[in-house]
mmCIF file of C-alpha atoms and ligand atoms in Angstrom:
data_model
loop_
_atom_site.group_PDB
_atom_site.id
_atom_site.type_symbol
_atom_site.label_atom_id
_atom_site.label_comp_id
_atom_site.label_asym_id
_atom_site.label_seq_id
_atom_site.Cartn_x
_atom_site.Cartn_y
_atom_site.Cartn_z
ATOM 1 C CA MET A 1 -0.008 -0.007 0.024
ATOM 2 C CA LEU A 2 1.278 3.430 -0.975
ATOM 3 C CA GLN A 3 2.444 5.475 1.965
ATOM 4 C CA LEU A 4 1.982 9.199 1.405
ATOM 5 C CA PRO A 5 3.773 11.820 3.567
ATOM 6 C CA LYS A 6 1.684 14.399 5.456
ATOM 7 C CA VAL A 7 3.098 17.159 3.313
ATOM 8 C CA ILE A 8 4.187 17.472 -0.328
ATOM 9 C CA GLY A 9 6.036 20.422 -1.763
ATOM 10 C CA HIS A 10 4.044 21.862 -4.577
ATOM 11 C CA ARG A 11 6.135 22.250 -7.751
ATOM 12 C CA GLY A 12 9.064 21.854 -5.361
ATOM 13 C CA ALA A 13 8.687 24.729 -2.923
ATOM 14 C CA ALA A 14 7.080 27.255 -5.287
ATOM 15 C CA ALA A 15 6.709 29.891 -2.504
ATOM 16 C CA TYR A 16 10.470 30.168 -2.349
ATOM 17 C CA ALA A 17 12.067 29.246 -5.633
ATOM 18 C CA PRO A 18 11.115 29.107 -9.313
ATOM 19 C CA GLU A 19 8.502 26.351 -9.671
ATOM 20 C CA ASN A 20 9.288 22.970 -11.249
ATOM 21 C CA THR A 21 13.054 23.616 -11.201
ATOM 22 C CA LEU A 22 15.793 21.585 -9.600
ATOM 23 C CA GLU A 23 16.472 24.589 -7.374
ATOM 24 C CA SER A 24 12.855 24.346 -6.182
ATOM 25 C CA PHE A 25 13.327 20.670 -5.221
ATOM 26 C CA ARG A 26 16.440 21.485 -3.327
ATOM 27 C CA GLU A 27 14.594 24.218 -1.500
ATOM 28 C CA ALA A 28 11.687 21.924 -0.693
ATOM 29 C CA ARG A 29 14.205 19.404 0.780
ATOM 30 C CA ARG A 30 15.940 22.198 2.853
ATOM 31 C CA ARG A 31 12.564 23.111 4.170
ATOM 32 C CA GLY A 32 11.804 19.700 5.388
ATOM 33 C CA ALA A 33 9.781 18.174 2.522
ATOM 34 C CA THR A 34 10.346 14.417 1.923
ATOM 35 C CA TRP A 35 8.137 14.451 -1.248
ATOM 36 C CA VAL A 36 7.480 16.989 -3.995
ATOM 37 C CA GLU A 37 4.801 17.384 -6.677
ATOM 38 C CA THR A 38 5.666 18.219 -10.262
ATOM 39 C CA ASP A 39 4.077 18.672 -13.636
ATOM 40 C CA VAL A 40 5.150 16.568 -16.589
ATOM 41 C CA LYS A 41 4.419 17.346 -20.215
ATOM 42 C CA LEU A 42 6.090 16.559 -23.604
ATOM 43 C CA THR A 43 8.130 18.734 -25.920
ATOM 44 C CA ALA A 44 7.508 18.875 -29.671
ATOM 45 C CA ASP A 45 10.041 16.017 -30.007
ATOM 46 C CA GLY A 46 8.409 13.860 -27.273
ATOM 47 C CA VAL A 47 10.753 14.549 -24.338
ATOM 48 C CA PRO A 48 9.113 14.571 -20.972
ATOM 49 C CA ILE A 49 9.929 17.780 -19.133
ATOM 50 C CA LEU A 50 8.733 19.779 -16.114
ATOM 51 C CA MET A 51 6.336 22.633 -16.983
ATOM 52 C CA HIS A 52 2.916 23.600 -15.565
ATOM 53 C CA ASP A 53 1.593 25.815 -18.403
ATOM 54 C CA ALA A 54 1.151 24.991 -22.074
ATOM 55 C CA SER A 55 3.440 28.006 -22.773
ATOM 56 C CA LEU A 56 6.932 28.726 -21.570
ATOM 57 C CA LYS A 57 6.051 32.432 -21.161
ATOM 58 C CA ARG A 58 5.021 32.845 -17.532
ATOM 59 C CA THR A 59 7.909 30.875 -15.974
ATOM 60 C CA THR A 60 10.716 31.557 -18.443
ATOM 61 C CA GLY A 61 9.772 34.632 -20.435
ATOM 62 C CA VAL A 62 9.970 32.725 -23.716
ATOM 63 C CA ASP A 63 6.722 33.246 -25.691
ATOM 64 C CA ARG A 64 6.424 29.789 -27.175
ATOM 65 C CA LEU A 65 4.253 26.681 -26.709
ATOM 66 C CA VAL A 66 5.977 23.665 -25.127
ATOM 67 C CA SER A 67 4.288 21.559 -27.782
ATOM 68 C CA ARG A 68 6.138 23.543 -30.515
ATOM 69 C CA THR A 69 9.522 23.478 -28.791
ATOM 70 C CA LYS A 70 12.128 20.836 -29.079
ATOM 71 C CA ALA A 71 13.925 19.691 -25.974
ATOM 72 C CA ALA A 72 17.251 21.065 -27.326
ATOM 73 C CA ASP A 73 15.648 24.618 -27.563
ATOM 74 C CA LEU A 74 14.293 24.807 -24.063
ATOM 75 C CA PRO A 75 15.425 27.509 -21.712
ATOM 76 C CA LYS A 76 18.166 25.984 -19.532
ATOM 77 C CA GLU A 77 16.235 26.252 -16.323
ATOM 78 C CA VAL A 78 13.537 23.835 -17.537
ATOM 79 C CA PRO A 79 14.523 20.370 -16.331
ATOM 80 C CA THR A 80 13.817 17.178 -18.253
ATOM 81 C CA PHE A 81 11.961 14.563 -16.178
ATOM 82 C CA GLU A 82 15.042 12.412 -16.193
ATOM 83 C CA ALA A 83 17.173 15.210 -14.739
ATOM 84 C CA ALA A 84 14.442 15.741 -12.079
ATOM 85 C CA ILE A 85 14.515 12.008 -11.190
ATOM 86 C CA ASP A 86 18.322 12.192 -10.809
ATOM 87 C CA CYS A 87 17.823 15.153 -8.520
ATOM 88 C CA PHE A 88 15.225 13.260 -6.404
ATOM 89 C CA ARG A 89 17.682 10.372 -6.100
ATOM 90 C CA GLU A 90 20.401 12.730 -4.878
ATOM 91 C CA LEU A 91 18.035 14.458 -2.428
ATOM 92 C CA GLY A 92 16.152 11.291 -1.337
ATOM 93 C CA LEU A 93 12.821 12.853 -2.406
ATOM 94 C CA GLY A 94 9.577 10.948 -3.243
ATOM 95 C CA CYS A 95 7.387 12.378 -5.978
ATOM 96 C CA ASN A 96 3.811 12.916 -6.953
ATOM 97 C CA VAL A 97 4.148 12.941 -10.639
ATOM 98 C CA GLU A 98 1.294 15.112 -12.105
ATOM 99 C CA ILE A 99 0.830 14.101 -15.856
ATOM 100 C CA LYS A 100 -0.083 17.471 -17.327
ATOM 101 C CA PRO A 101 -0.478 16.823 -21.040
ATOM 102 C CA CYS A 102 -0.701 19.390 -23.785
ATOM 103 C CA GLU A 103 -4.126 19.182 -25.522
ATOM 104 C CA GLY A 104 -4.486 16.027 -27.606
ATOM 105 C CA ARG A 105 -1.432 14.363 -26.017
ATOM 106 C CA GLU A 106 -3.143 12.947 -22.939
ATOM 107 C CA GLU A 107 -2.333 9.227 -23.600
ATOM 108 C CA GLU A 108 1.086 9.770 -25.190
ATOM 109 C CA THR A 109 2.253 11.879 -22.215
ATOM 110 C CA ALA A 110 1.142 9.256 -19.754
ATOM 111 C CA ARG A 111 2.892 6.426 -21.670
ATOM 112 C CA VAL A 112 6.148 8.424 -21.928
ATOM 113 C CA ALA A 113 6.043 9.387 -18.244
ATOM 114 C CA VAL A 114 5.607 5.756 -17.011
ATOM 115 C CA GLU A 115 8.211 4.444 -19.443
ATOM 116 C CA THR A 116 10.627 6.991 -17.985
ATOM 117 C CA LEU A 117 9.713 5.988 -14.448
ATOM 118 C CA ARG A 118 10.239 2.300 -15.260
ATOM 119 C CA ARG A 119 13.595 3.032 -16.734
ATOM 120 C CA CYS A 120 14.834 5.685 -14.225
ATOM 121 C CA TRP A 121 13.032 5.669 -10.902
ATOM 122 C CA PRO A 122 15.462 4.634 -8.235
ATOM 123 C CA GLY A 123 14.659 1.588 -6.143
ATOM 124 C CA THR A 124 15.965 3.461 -3.057
ATOM 125 C CA LEU A 125 13.072 5.921 -3.245
ATOM 126 C CA PRO A 126 9.466 5.324 -2.209
ATOM 127 C CA ALA A 127 7.358 4.380 -5.213
ATOM 128 C CA PRO A 128 5.896 7.497 -6.931
ATOM 129 C CA LEU A 129 2.274 8.495 -7.078
ATOM 130 C CA LEU A 130 0.962 9.480 -10.551
ATOM 131 C CA SER A 131 -1.848 11.934 -10.748
ATOM 132 C CA SER A 132 -3.809 13.779 -13.429
ATOM 133 C CA PHE A 133 -6.892 15.872 -14.096
ATOM 134 C CA LYS A 134 -7.227 13.977 -17.272
ATOM 135 C CA ASP A 135 -9.018 10.637 -16.989
ATOM 136 C CA ALA A 136 -7.576 9.542 -20.408
ATOM 137 C CA SER A 137 -3.939 10.005 -19.089
ATOM 138 C CA LEU A 138 -4.556 7.921 -15.961
ATOM 139 C CA ARG A 139 -6.307 5.265 -18.042
ATOM 140 C CA ALA A 140 -3.355 5.045 -20.320
ATOM 141 C CA ALA A 141 -0.914 4.928 -17.396
ATOM 142 C CA HIS A 142 -2.947 2.101 -15.915
ATOM 143 C CA VAL A 143 -2.733 0.083 -19.093
ATOM 144 C CA ALA A 144 0.812 0.755 -19.775
ATOM 145 C CA ALA A 145 2.207 0.439 -16.198
ATOM 146 C CA PRO A 146 -0.303 -0.777 -13.634
ATOM 147 C CA GLU A 147 2.339 -0.967 -10.986
ATOM 148 C CA PHE A 148 2.443 2.825 -10.452
ATOM 149 C CA ALA A 149 -0.332 3.918 -8.095
ATOM 150 C CA ARG A 150 -2.706 6.558 -9.523
ATOM 151 C CA ALA A 151 -4.722 9.424 -8.016
ATOM 152 C CA LEU A 152 -7.477 11.256 -9.859
ATOM 153 C CA LEU A 153 -7.092 15.100 -9.568
ATOM 154 C CA ILE A 154 -10.552 16.729 -9.315
ATOM 155 C CA ASP A 155 -10.870 20.468 -8.559
ATOM 156 C CA THR A 156 -14.439 20.213 -7.073
ATOM 157 C CA LEU A 157 -15.661 16.756 -6.115
ATOM 158 C CA ALA A 158 -19.049 16.017 -7.669
ATOM 159 C CA ASP A 159 -21.307 12.902 -7.574
ATOM 160 C CA ASP A 160 -19.348 11.256 -10.304
ATOM 161 C CA TRP A 161 -16.002 11.174 -8.518
ATOM 162 C CA ARG A 162 -16.246 7.497 -7.566
ATOM 163 C CA PRO A 163 -17.010 5.960 -10.935
ATOM 164 C CA ARG A 164 -14.270 8.106 -12.443
ATOM 165 C CA ALA A 165 -11.803 6.895 -9.828
ATOM 166 C CA GLU A 166 -12.885 3.317 -10.327
ATOM 167 C CA ALA A 167 -12.540 3.638 -14.106
ATOM 168 C CA VAL A 168 -8.824 4.469 -13.788
ATOM 169 C CA ALA A 169 -8.284 2.114 -10.737
ATOM 170 C CA ALA A 170 -7.147 5.099 -8.582
ATOM 171 C CA VAL A 171 -5.985 4.608 -5.064
ATOM 172 C CA GLY A 172 -6.446 8.295 -4.198
ATOM 173 C CA ILE A 173 -8.263 11.532 -4.892
ATOM 174 C CA ASN A 174 -6.363 14.812 -4.944
ATOM 175 C CA THR A 175 -8.640 17.728 -4.646
ATOM 176 C CA ASN A 176 -8.646 21.458 -4.219
ATOM 177 C CA GLY A 177 -8.526 21.840 -0.425
ATOM 178 C CA LYS A 178 -10.315 25.227 -0.626
ATOM 179 C CA LYS A 179 -13.393 23.567 -2.114
ATOM 180 C CA LEU A 180 -13.475 20.279 -0.146
ATOM 181 C CA THR A 181 -16.395 19.901 2.137
ATOM 182 C CA ALA A 182 -16.538 17.572 5.240
ATOM 183 C CA PRO A 183 -19.231 15.303 3.858
ATOM 184 C CA ARG A 184 -17.230 14.847 0.622
ATOM 185 C CA ALA A 185 -14.146 14.007 2.611
ATOM 186 C CA VAL A 186 -15.996 11.427 4.714
ATOM 187 C CA GLU A 187 -17.371 9.901 1.430
ATOM 188 C CA VAL A 188 -13.887 9.520 -0.119
ATOM 189 C CA LEU A 189 -12.267 8.122 2.990
ATOM 190 C CA LYS A 190 -15.134 5.707 3.732
ATOM 191 C CA ALA A 191 -14.782 4.364 0.143
ATOM 192 C CA GLY A 192 -11.195 3.559 1.079
ATOM 193 C CA TYR A 193 -9.334 6.182 -1.049
ATOM 194 C CA LEU A 194 -6.299 8.225 0.040
ATOM 195 C CA LEU A 195 -7.216 11.848 0.201
ATOM 196 C CA SER A 196 -4.798 14.622 -0.644
ATOM 197 C CA VAL A 197 -5.430 18.405 -0.986
ATOM 198 C CA TYR A 198 -3.735 21.202 -3.007
ATOM 199 C CA THR A 199 -2.492 23.944 -2.725
ATOM 200 C CA ILE A 200 -2.691 24.894 0.926
ATOM 201 C CA ASP A 201 -0.211 27.378 2.263
ATOM 202 C CA ASP A 202 -2.041 28.381 5.438
ATOM 203 C CA GLY A 203 -1.269 26.371 8.622
ATOM 204 C CA ASP A 204 -4.746 26.743 10.229
ATOM 205 C CA VAL A 205 -6.428 25.678 6.897
ATOM 206 C CA ALA A 206 -4.162 22.649 6.703
ATOM 207 C CA LYS A 207 -4.901 21.740 10.261
ATOM 208 C CA ALA A 208 -8.686 21.941 9.669
ATOM 209 C CA LEU A 209 -8.398 19.748 6.517
ATOM 210 C CA VAL A 210 -6.371 17.124 8.392
ATOM 211 C CA GLY A 211 -9.074 17.259 11.075
ATOM 212 C CA MET A 212 -11.513 16.299 8.289
ATOM 213 C CA GLY A 213 -9.405 13.266 7.592
ATOM 214 C CA VAL A 214 -7.120 14.597 4.800
ATOM 215 C CA GLN A 215 -3.949 12.511 4.746
ATOM 216 C CA CYS A 216 -1.735 14.706 2.672
ATOM 217 C CA VAL A 217 -1.358 18.466 2.094
ATOM 218 C CA ILE A 218 0.223 19.632 -1.094
ATOM 219 C CA THR A 219 1.714 23.101 -0.454
ATOM 220 C CA ASP A 220 4.014 25.776 -1.889
ATOM 221 C CA ALA A 221 5.404 26.359 1.564
ATOM 222 C CA PRO A 222 6.254 22.908 3.080
ATOM 223 C CA ASP A 223 8.048 24.371 6.118
ATOM 224 C CA THR A 224 4.983 26.379 7.190
ATOM 225 C CA ILE A 225 2.737 23.382 6.804
ATOM 226 C CA LEU A 226 5.022 20.930 8.456
ATOM 227 C CA ALA A 227 5.359 23.390 11.440
ATOM 228 C CA ALA A 228 1.616 23.732 11.700
ATOM 229 C CA LEU A 229 0.899 20.140 11.518
ATOM 230 C CA GLY A 230 3.661 19.216 14.040
HETATM 231 O O1 G3P B 1 -1.199 18.116 -8.188
HETATM 232 C C1 G3P B 1 -1.737 19.173 -7.437
HETATM 233 C C2 G3P B 1 -1.815 20.498 -8.167
HETATM 234 O O2 G3P B 1 -0.447 20.743 -8.684
HETATM 235 C C3 G3P B 1 -2.860 20.470 -9.241
HETATM 236 O O3 G3P B 1 -2.986 21.732 -9.821
HETATM 237 O O4 G3P B 1 -2.651 23.426 -11.583
HETATM 238 O O5 G3P B 1 -1.072 23.326 -9.551
HETATM 239 O O6 G3P B 1 -1.035 21.574 -11.414
HETATM 240 P P1 G3P B 1 -1.881 22.532 -10.620
HETATM 241 MG MG1 MG B 2 0.526 20.250 -10.473
#
């Protein structure tokens, strides 16, 4: 059974360092995180890299779509997924790998991500958790590599959360902590799913969510949330 930590650093430690960079993972580790979350998508030539947005613009200033950029032409601060895994090995960090496909590449992105994990994930680290807002990505991951645990990302839990989770054989639900209600939390936990929330940077809010049964808090500020949760 997958063991999740109480706290996961969102995009590394995005409150303190540029998101989804090796620097951000180092900062997360320095601030006490044992796991980080990161977003994986594919370049034009099919290389898995870390980037949240479809465009490089917000985080690097380069006004170009990831899907139109070859890996060799990426700004140097954008890591490949493989480089990130090397960094996790060095730091001893676990990872929630969010599959964040460019439009139309939902299945391909999942397949490349799990192939990379199979090839590169160190046996010394805890097994990773895959997650995605895209059911099609999780379905493809399940088919290609059922050994990697999956969590369905849902911003606001609606009545269809359970059939959707079952369809991808998810072990967990990762949801927006600011929208989670106590009855939905009970429903998810009673059904036997792990329950994680994003992106919570306020200690009191984190404590209240843990009081509702939430097992894992994904945060830009892992030091703050670790201190709050004790
Ligand atoms: O995986 C949790 C969280 O990262 C999901 O939302 O938009 O920050 O990738 P986003
Ligand atoms: Mg994410």
